[in-house]
Amino acid sequence: MRMYDIIKKKRDGGELSTEEIDFFIRGVTDGSIPDYQISALCMAIYYRGMSVRETCDLTFAVRDSGDKTDFSAIKGIRVDKHSTGGVGDKTSLVVAPIVAALGVKVAKMSGRGLGHTGGTVDKLEAIDGFRTTLSEEEFIAQVNRIGLAIVGQSRQFAPADKKLYALRDVTATVDSMPLIAASIMGKKLAADDDCIVLDVKTGSGSFMKSVEKSRELAQLMVDIGKSAGKKMVALITNMDRPLGYAIGNSLEVIEAVETLCGRGPADFTEVCLTLAGHMLSLAGMGTPEEGRELAKQVIADGRALKKFAEVVAAQGGDASLIEDPSKFKKAKYEYPVKSAVSGYIHGVDTEAYGLSSLMLGAGRNTAEDAIDYSAGIVLKKKTGEFVQKGETIAVLYSDNATCFVAAAEKLLAATAVEREKPADEPLVYGVVV
Ligand code: URA
């Protein structure tokens, strides 16, 4: 089999066979297929799409690309959640400790920032010393001991996705339904959890811009998961505005800690409670509404925050940063972005907000780029709020002051200010089972 022929077949709209997909993923994993051919096939898939059968084959090949791991040594029901990616989306940092604090095991495999979106692994690495790579033994032992471990992709866990993810990130091939489904479900099935809650983002800051497309992606992933014997639920949630006020790695960890203390932004807290409710419900702890009440309780009594600090310490991170987030290293420079007019923030291009944060150093432009963990944006005004001319709508943070003007221009151009107050939008558009 030749990679050239596989690329040509997909480029010309053909359907790849199971053997061709397996050949591709084997070559991605063992390094025998060069980056340019992997990228070319991703682009062909981006334009030509994949049938449900091809998407399932790709997902199972990604799942099987790692060493076979036996998670049966983890005692109890294991539940996971995964987001399709958004801006300011730090939900995993809050919902995973909530659910673990209630005695349900969370063995979590997360991703890095992708395109304009942030990633849980990058956020956790903003905590000094935090190790996002654990051996299989460490991972299993930690989940058994404290109920929660969070790692990135590695040799054991869906390594093909690690490679594909990094290349898609820099070749404009992220927002492809089959590639997203195979990436997310390949990782989730490799971790072999019993129950999976998917947070499928919709709107200007997500990879699927319409509710219809998001629903289609949600159903595809739910069906793939069910076909592998998993209990599945997907929520379609609003990404027409950043979630919470903080965008950027350490800024988001700080906002997550505030939320675990019960002082989080209303929209972000609401999405976290809804996701946690569904995770607990799938794990057999009542209805989603009952799960949500339990989630509120562990925030109120401090158990969720304690669990987060415990995980940070267990994975080598500096837990004193969680006790006192003011100790996080601050960016060298800050820059207020002021509104040129008075009016209501009517709507924002959330993807452009994510790209503005990337320009500040919070994400990568090439696979090799280093991240400035303290870089990012703190919003002072969000959609629906009134802003006076000259008032600050956001503060930008970076160690590189030369990027401020362009990042501020991008953010301002992405913010529509109008005389009329916009209609409220739902935070959760629906549940797919
Ligand atoms: N999250 C993932 O893990 N993969 C994608 O392709 C998109 C979001």
Coordinates of C-alpha atoms and ligand atoms in Angstrom, one line a residue:
M1 CA 0.0 0.0 0.0
R2 CA 1.3 3.5 -0.8
M3 CA 0.3 6.6 1.1
Y4 CA 0.3 8.5 -2.2
D5 CA -2.6 6.4 -3.5
I6 CA -4.6 6.8 -0.3
I7 CA -4.2 10.6 -0.4
K8 CA -5.2 10.6 -4.1
K9 CA -8.2 8.4 -3.5
K10 CA -9.6 10.6 -0.8
R11 CA -8.7 13.8 -2.7
D12 CA -10.8 12.4 -5.6
G13 CA -13.8 11.7 -3.2
G14 CA -13.3 8.0 -2.8
E15 CA -14.2 6.0 0.4
L16 CA -11.1 4.6 2.2
S17 CA -11.2 0.9 3.2
T18 CA -10.6 -0.3 6.7
E19 CA -7.2 -1.6 5.6
E20 CA -6.2 1.8 4.2
I21 CA -7.3 3.6 7.3
D22 CA -5.3 1.1 9.5
F23 CA -2.3 1.5 7.3
F24 CA -2.5 5.3 7.7
I25 CA -2.8 5.3 11.5
R26 CA -0.1 2.7 11.8
G27 CA 2.2 4.9 9.8
V28 CA 1.3 8.0 11.8
T29 CA 2.1 6.1 15.0
D30 CA 5.4 4.5 14.0
G31 CA 6.6 7.6 12.2
S32 CA 7.0 5.9 8.8
I33 CA 4.6 8.4 7.1
P34 CA 6.1 11.9 6.8
D35 CA 4.3 14.9 8.2
Y36 CA 3.6 16.3 4.7
Q37 CA 1.7 13.2 3.7
I38 CA -0.3 13.1 7.0
S39 CA -1.2 16.7 6.6
A40 CA -2.2 16.2 2.9
L41 CA -4.6 13.4 3.9
C42 CA -6.1 15.5 6.7
M43 CA -6.7 18.3 4.1
A44 CA -8.3 15.8 1.7
I45 CA -10.5 14.5 4.6
Y46 CA -11.4 18.1 5.5
Y47 CA -12.7 18.7 1.9
R48 CA -14.1 15.3 1.1
G49 CA -15.4 14.2 4.5
M50 CA -15.8 10.6 5.6
S51 CA -18.7 8.1 5.7
V52 CA -19.9 6.9 9.1
R53 CA -18.1 3.6 8.4
E54 CA -14.8 5.4 7.6
T55 CA -15.2 7.6 10.7
C56 CA -15.7 4.6 13.0
D57 CA -12.7 2.8 11.4
L58 CA -10.6 5.9 12.0
T59 CA -11.8 6.2 15.6
F60 CA -11.0 2.6 16.4
A61 CA -7.6 2.8 14.7
V62 CA -6.8 5.8 16.9
R63 CA -8.0 4.0 20.0
D64 CA -5.9 1.0 19.2
S65 CA -2.7 3.0 18.3
G66 CA -1.3 2.8 21.8
D67 CA 0.0 0.0 23.9
K68 CA -2.9 -2.1 25.1
T69 CA -3.8 -0.8 28.6
D70 CA -5.8 -2.8 31.1
F71 CA -7.8 -0.4 33.2
S72 CA -9.7 -3.2 34.9
A73 CA -7.4 -2.6 38.0
I74 CA -9.4 0.7 38.5
K75 CA -12.1 -0.1 41.0
G76 CA -15.6 1.4 40.5
I77 CA -17.5 3.2 37.8
R78 CA -15.3 5.5 35.7
V79 CA -16.8 8.6 34.0
D80 CA -15.2 11.1 31.7
K81 CA -16.1 14.3 30.0
H82 CA -14.6 15.9 26.9
S83 CA -15.3 19.2 25.2
T84 CA -15.0 19.8 21.4
G85 CA -13.1 22.9 22.3
G86 CA -13.9 26.5 23.0
V87 CA -12.5 29.8 24.2
G88 CA -12.3 30.2 28.0
D89 CA -13.4 26.6 28.3
K90 CA -11.9 25.5 31.6
T91 CA -14.8 23.2 32.6
S92 CA -12.6 20.0 33.0
L93 CA -10.7 21.8 35.8
V94 CA -13.9 22.2 37.7
V95 CA -16.2 19.3 36.8
A96 CA -13.5 16.5 37.2
P97 CA -12.8 17.4 40.9
I98 CA -16.5 17.8 41.6
V99 CA -17.3 14.4 40.3
A100 CA -14.3 12.8 42.0
A101 CA -15.1 14.5 45.3
L102 CA -18.5 12.6 45.1
G103 CA -16.7 9.3 44.9
V104 CA -17.0 8.6 41.1
K105 CA -13.7 7.8 39.4
V106 CA -12.4 10.1 36.7
A107 CA -9.5 8.7 34.6
K108 CA -9.1 11.6 32.2
M109 CA -7.2 12.0 29.0
S110 CA -7.1 15.5 27.8
G111 CA -5.7 17.5 24.9
R112 CA -3.6 20.6 24.3
G113 CA -4.8 23.9 22.7
L114 CA -6.0 23.4 19.2
G115 CA -6.4 26.3 16.7
H116 CA -8.0 29.2 18.5
T117 CA -9.1 27.0 21.4
G118 CA -7.3 26.3 24.7
G119 CA -6.6 22.8 26.0
T120 CA -6.8 21.3 29.5
V121 CA -3.2 19.9 29.3
D122 CA -1.7 23.4 28.6
K123 CA -3.8 24.9 31.4
L124 CA -2.6 22.2 33.9
E125 CA 1.0 22.8 32.8
A126 CA 0.6 26.4 33.8
I127 CA 0.8 25.0 37.4
D128 CA 4.5 24.7 38.3
G129 CA 5.7 21.1 38.3
F130 CA 2.4 19.6 37.1
R131 CA 3.1 16.3 35.2
T132 CA 0.6 15.6 32.4
T133 CA 2.5 12.3 31.6
L134 CA 2.1 9.5 34.0
S135 CA 3.1 5.8 33.6
E136 CA 0.2 3.4 33.3
E137 CA 0.9 2.2 36.8
E138 CA 1.0 5.7 38.2
F139 CA -2.2 6.6 36.4
I140 CA -4.2 3.6 37.7
A141 CA -2.8 3.9 41.2
Q142 CA -3.7 7.6 41.4
V143 CA -7.2 7.0 40.2
N144 CA -7.7 4.3 42.8
R145 CA -6.1 6.4 45.6
I146 CA -7.7 9.8 45.1
G147 CA -10.4 9.2 42.4
L148 CA -8.9 11.4 39.7
A149 CA -5.9 11.6 37.3
I150 CA -5.6 13.9 34.2
V151 CA -3.0 13.1 31.5
G152 CA -2.3 14.1 27.9
Q153 CA -1.8 11.7 25.0
S154 CA 1.3 9.6 25.3
R155 CA 2.7 6.3 23.9
Q156 CA 0.2 4.3 25.9
F157 CA -2.9 6.5 25.2
A158 CA -3.9 7.1 21.6
P159 CA -0.5 8.3 20.4
A160 CA -1.8 8.6 16.8
D161 CA -4.0 11.4 18.0
K162 CA -1.1 13.2 19.6
K163 CA 0.6 13.4 16.2
L164 CA -2.6 14.2 14.2
Y165 CA -3.7 16.8 16.7
A166 CA -0.4 18.7 16.5
L167 CA -0.4 18.7 12.7
R168 CA -4.1 19.6 12.4
D169 CA -3.5 22.5 14.7
V170 CA -1.0 24.1 12.3
T171 CA -2.5 23.1 8.9
A172 CA -6.1 24.5 9.2
T173 CA -7.6 21.0 9.3
V174 CA -9.1 21.1 12.8
D175 CA -12.8 21.9 12.0
S176 CA -13.6 18.6 10.2
M177 CA -16.4 16.5 11.6
P178 CA -14.8 13.0 11.1
L179 CA -11.4 14.2 12.3
I180 CA -12.9 15.8 15.5
A181 CA -15.0 12.7 16.1
A182 CA -12.1 10.3 15.7
S183 CA -9.8 12.4 17.8
I184 CA -12.1 12.8 20.7
M185 CA -13.7 9.3 20.6
G186 CA -10.4 7.6 19.8
K187 CA -8.9 9.1 23.1
K188 CA -12.1 8.4 25.1
L189 CA -12.3 4.8 24.0
A190 CA -8.6 4.3 24.7
A191 CA -9.2 5.4 28.3
D192 CA -12.0 2.7 28.3
D193 CA -14.2 4.7 30.7
D194 CA -17.7 3.3 31.4
C195 CA -19.6 6.6 30.9
I196 CA -18.7 9.6 28.7
V197 CA -20.3 13.1 28.7
L198 CA -19.5 15.2 25.7
D199 CA -19.7 18.9 25.7
V200 CA -20.2 19.8 22.1
K201 CA -19.7 23.5 21.7
T202 CA -21.7 25.6 19.2
G203 CA -21.3 29.1 17.8
S204 CA -18.6 31.5 16.8
G205 CA -15.9 30.2 19.1
S206 CA -16.4 26.5 18.4
F207 CA -15.3 24.3 15.5
M208 CA -19.0 23.8 14.6
K209 CA -20.6 27.2 14.0
S210 CA -24.3 26.1 13.8
V211 CA -26.5 24.2 16.3
E212 CA -27.4 21.8 13.5
K213 CA -23.8 20.9 12.7
S214 CA -23.0 20.6 16.4
R215 CA -26.0 18.3 16.9
E216 CA -24.8 16.1 14.0
L217 CA -21.3 15.9 15.5
A218 CA -22.8 15.1 18.9
Q219 CA -25.0 12.3 17.5
L220 CA -22.0 10.8 15.5
M221 CA -19.8 10.7 18.6
V222 CA -22.7 9.4 20.9
D223 CA -23.4 6.6 18.3
I224 CA -19.7 5.7 18.1
G225 CA -19.4 5.5 21.9
K226 CA -22.6 3.4 22.2
S227 CA -21.4 1.0 19.5
A228 CA -18.4 0.4 21.7
G229 CA -20.6 -0.3 24.7
K230 CA -20.3 3.0 26.5
K231 CA -23.0 5.0 28.3
M232 CA -23.1 8.3 26.4
V233 CA -24.6 11.8 26.7
A234 CA -23.7 14.9 24.7
L235 CA -24.7 18.4 25.7
I236 CA -24.8 21.2 23.0
T237 CA -23.5 24.3 24.8
N238 CA -23.2 27.9 23.7
M239 CA -19.8 29.1 22.5
D240 CA -21.0 32.3 20.9
R241 CA -19.2 34.1 23.7
P242 CA -16.2 33.0 25.8
L243 CA -17.0 31.0 28.8
G244 CA -16.4 33.0 32.0
Y245 CA -14.1 36.1 31.8
A246 CA -10.6 34.6 31.6
I247 CA -8.9 33.4 28.4
G248 CA -5.4 32.0 28.7
N249 CA -3.8 29.3 30.7
S250 CA -2.9 30.5 34.2
L251 CA -5.7 33.1 34.0
E252 CA -8.2 30.2 33.4
V253 CA -6.8 28.1 36.2
I254 CA -7.3 31.0 38.6
E255 CA -10.9 31.4 37.4
A256 CA -11.5 27.6 37.8
V257 CA -10.2 27.9 41.4
E258 CA -12.6 30.8 42.0
T259 CA -15.4 28.7 40.7
L260 CA -14.5 25.7 42.9
C261 CA -14.7 28.2 45.8
G262 CA -18.2 29.2 44.7
R263 CA -17.3 32.6 43.4
G264 CA -17.2 31.7 39.6
P265 CA -18.8 33.6 36.8
A266 CA -22.5 32.7 36.4
D267 CA -22.3 31.3 32.9
F268 CA -19.3 29.2 33.6
T269 CA -20.7 27.9 36.9
E270 CA -24.0 27.0 35.2
V271 CA -22.3 24.9 32.4
C272 CA -20.0 23.1 35.0
L273 CA -23.0 22.2 37.2
T274 CA -25.0 20.9 34.2
L275 CA -22.0 18.8 33.0
A276 CA -21.3 17.5 36.5
G277 CA -25.0 16.6 36.9
H278 CA -25.0 14.5 33.8
M279 CA -21.7 12.8 34.7
L280 CA -23.0 11.9 38.1
S281 CA -26.3 10.7 36.6
L282 CA -24.6 8.4 34.1
A283 CA -22.6 7.0 37.0
G284 CA -25.8 6.0 38.7
M285 CA -26.2 8.9 41.2
G286 CA -29.8 9.9 40.4
T287 CA -31.2 12.3 37.8
P288 CA -29.0 15.0 36.2
E289 CA -30.9 17.5 38.4
E290 CA -30.0 15.5 41.5
G291 CA -26.4 15.3 40.4
R292 CA -26.4 19.0 39.9
E293 CA -27.5 19.5 43.5
L294 CA -24.8 17.2 44.8
A295 CA -22.3 19.2 42.7
K296 CA -23.4 22.4 44.4
Q297 CA -22.9 20.8 47.8
V298 CA -19.3 19.8 47.2
I299 CA -18.5 23.3 46.0
A300 CA -20.2 24.8 49.0
D301 CA -18.5 22.6 51.5
G302 CA -15.0 22.9 49.9
R303 CA -14.6 19.2 49.0
A304 CA -14.3 19.9 45.3
L305 CA -11.5 22.5 45.8
K306 CA -9.7 20.1 48.1
K307 CA -9.9 17.4 45.5
F308 CA -8.4 19.7 42.9
A309 CA -5.5 20.6 45.2
E310 CA -5.0 16.9 45.9
V311 CA -4.7 16.1 42.2
V312 CA -2.3 18.9 41.6
A313 CA -0.1 17.6 44.5
A314 CA -0.3 14.0 43.3
Q315 CA 0.9 15.0 39.8
G316 CA 3.8 17.0 41.2
G317 CA 2.3 20.4 40.9
D318 CA 2.6 23.2 43.4
A319 CA -0.7 22.9 45.3
S320 CA 0.1 26.2 47.2
L321 CA -1.0 27.9 43.9
I322 CA -4.4 26.4 44.3
E323 CA -4.7 27.6 47.9
D324 CA -3.5 31.0 46.9
P325 CA -3.8 31.7 43.2
S326 CA -2.4 35.2 43.6
K327 CA 1.0 33.4 43.7
F328 CA 0.7 32.5 40.0
K329 CA 3.4 34.2 37.9
K330 CA 2.0 37.4 36.4
A331 CA 2.6 38.6 32.9
K332 CA 5.3 41.3 32.6
Y333 CA 2.9 43.7 30.8
E334 CA -0.8 44.5 30.7
Y335 CA -2.8 46.6 28.3
P336 CA -6.4 47.8 28.6
V337 CA -8.7 47.6 25.6
K338 CA -11.1 50.5 25.6
S339 CA -14.4 50.9 23.8
A340 CA -14.6 53.6 21.1
V341 CA -18.4 53.9 21.5
S342 CA -21.1 53.6 24.2
G343 CA -23.7 50.8 23.9
Y344 CA -24.5 47.2 24.7
I345 CA -22.0 44.5 23.7
H346 CA -24.3 42.9 21.1
G347 CA -22.2 39.9 20.1
V348 CA -18.6 38.9 19.7
D349 CA -16.6 36.8 17.3
T350 CA -15.4 34.4 19.9
E351 CA -12.9 32.7 17.5
A352 CA -11.2 36.1 17.0
Y353 CA -11.1 36.5 20.8
G354 CA -9.2 33.1 20.9
L355 CA -6.9 34.2 18.2
S356 CA -6.2 37.5 20.0
S357 CA -5.2 35.5 23.0
L358 CA -3.0 33.3 20.8
M359 CA -1.3 36.5 19.5
L360 CA -0.5 37.4 23.1
G361 CA 1.4 34.0 23.4
A362 CA -1.2 31.9 25.1
G363 CA -1.3 29.3 22.2
R364 CA 0.8 28.0 19.4
N365 CA 1.3 29.1 15.8
T366 CA 3.5 26.1 15.0
A367 CA 3.7 22.7 16.6
E368 CA 7.1 23.6 18.2
D369 CA 6.0 27.0 19.7
A370 CA 6.4 27.5 23.5
I371 CA 3.5 28.9 25.4
D372 CA 3.5 32.0 27.7
Y373 CA 1.4 30.6 30.5
S374 CA 0.6 33.9 32.0
A375 CA -0.6 35.5 28.7
G376 CA -4.2 36.0 27.8
I377 CA -7.2 38.2 28.2
V378 CA -9.5 39.1 31.1
L379 CA -12.8 40.4 29.9
K380 CA -14.4 43.2 31.8
K381 CA -17.6 43.3 29.7
K382 CA -19.4 40.5 28.0
T383 CA -22.3 40.1 25.6
G384 CA -25.4 41.9 27.0
E385 CA -23.5 44.3 29.2
F386 CA -23.4 48.1 28.7
V387 CA -20.1 49.8 28.0
Q388 CA -19.4 53.5 28.1
K389 CA -17.2 55.1 25.4
G390 CA -13.6 54.9 26.8
E391 CA -14.4 52.2 29.3
T392 CA -12.2 49.1 29.4
I393 CA -13.8 46.1 27.9
A394 CA -10.8 43.7 28.4
V395 CA -7.3 43.7 29.8
L396 CA -4.6 41.9 27.7
Y397 CA -1.6 40.2 29.4
S398 CA 1.7 39.1 27.9
D399 CA 5.4 39.0 28.4
N400 CA 5.8 40.5 24.9
A401 CA 4.5 44.1 24.8
T402 CA 4.9 44.4 21.0
C403 CA 1.9 42.2 20.4
F404 CA -0.7 44.3 22.2
V405 CA -1.7 46.8 19.5
A406 CA -2.6 44.0 17.0
A407 CA -4.2 41.8 19.6
A408 CA -6.3 44.7 20.8
E409 CA -7.4 45.7 17.3
K410 CA -8.4 42.1 16.6
L411 CA -10.5 42.0 19.8
L412 CA -12.2 45.4 19.1
A413 CA -13.0 44.4 15.5
A414 CA -14.6 41.2 16.9
T415 CA -16.9 43.1 19.3
A416 CA -20.2 44.5 18.1
V417 CA -21.5 47.4 20.3
E418 CA -25.0 48.6 19.5
R419 CA -27.7 50.7 21.0
E420 CA -30.2 47.9 21.6
K421 CA -29.7 45.2 24.3
P422 CA -29.3 41.8 22.6
A423 CA -31.8 39.0 23.4
D424 CA -30.6 36.4 25.9
E425 CA -29.3 33.2 24.4
P426 CA -29.5 29.8 26.0
L427 CA -26.3 28.3 27.6
V428 CA -27.4 24.8 26.8
Y429 CA -29.1 24.1 23.5
G430 CA -30.0 20.5 24.0
V431 CA -29.0 17.0 25.2
V432 CA -28.2 14.2 22.7
V433 CA -28.5 10.6 23.8
Ligands
URA1 N1 -10.8 18.1 21.0 C1 -10.1 17.0 20.6 O1 -9.6 16.2 21.4 N2 -9.9 16.8 19.3 C2 -10.4 17.6 18.3 O2 -10.2 17.3 17.2 C3 -11.1 18.7 18.7 C4 -11.3 18.9 20.0

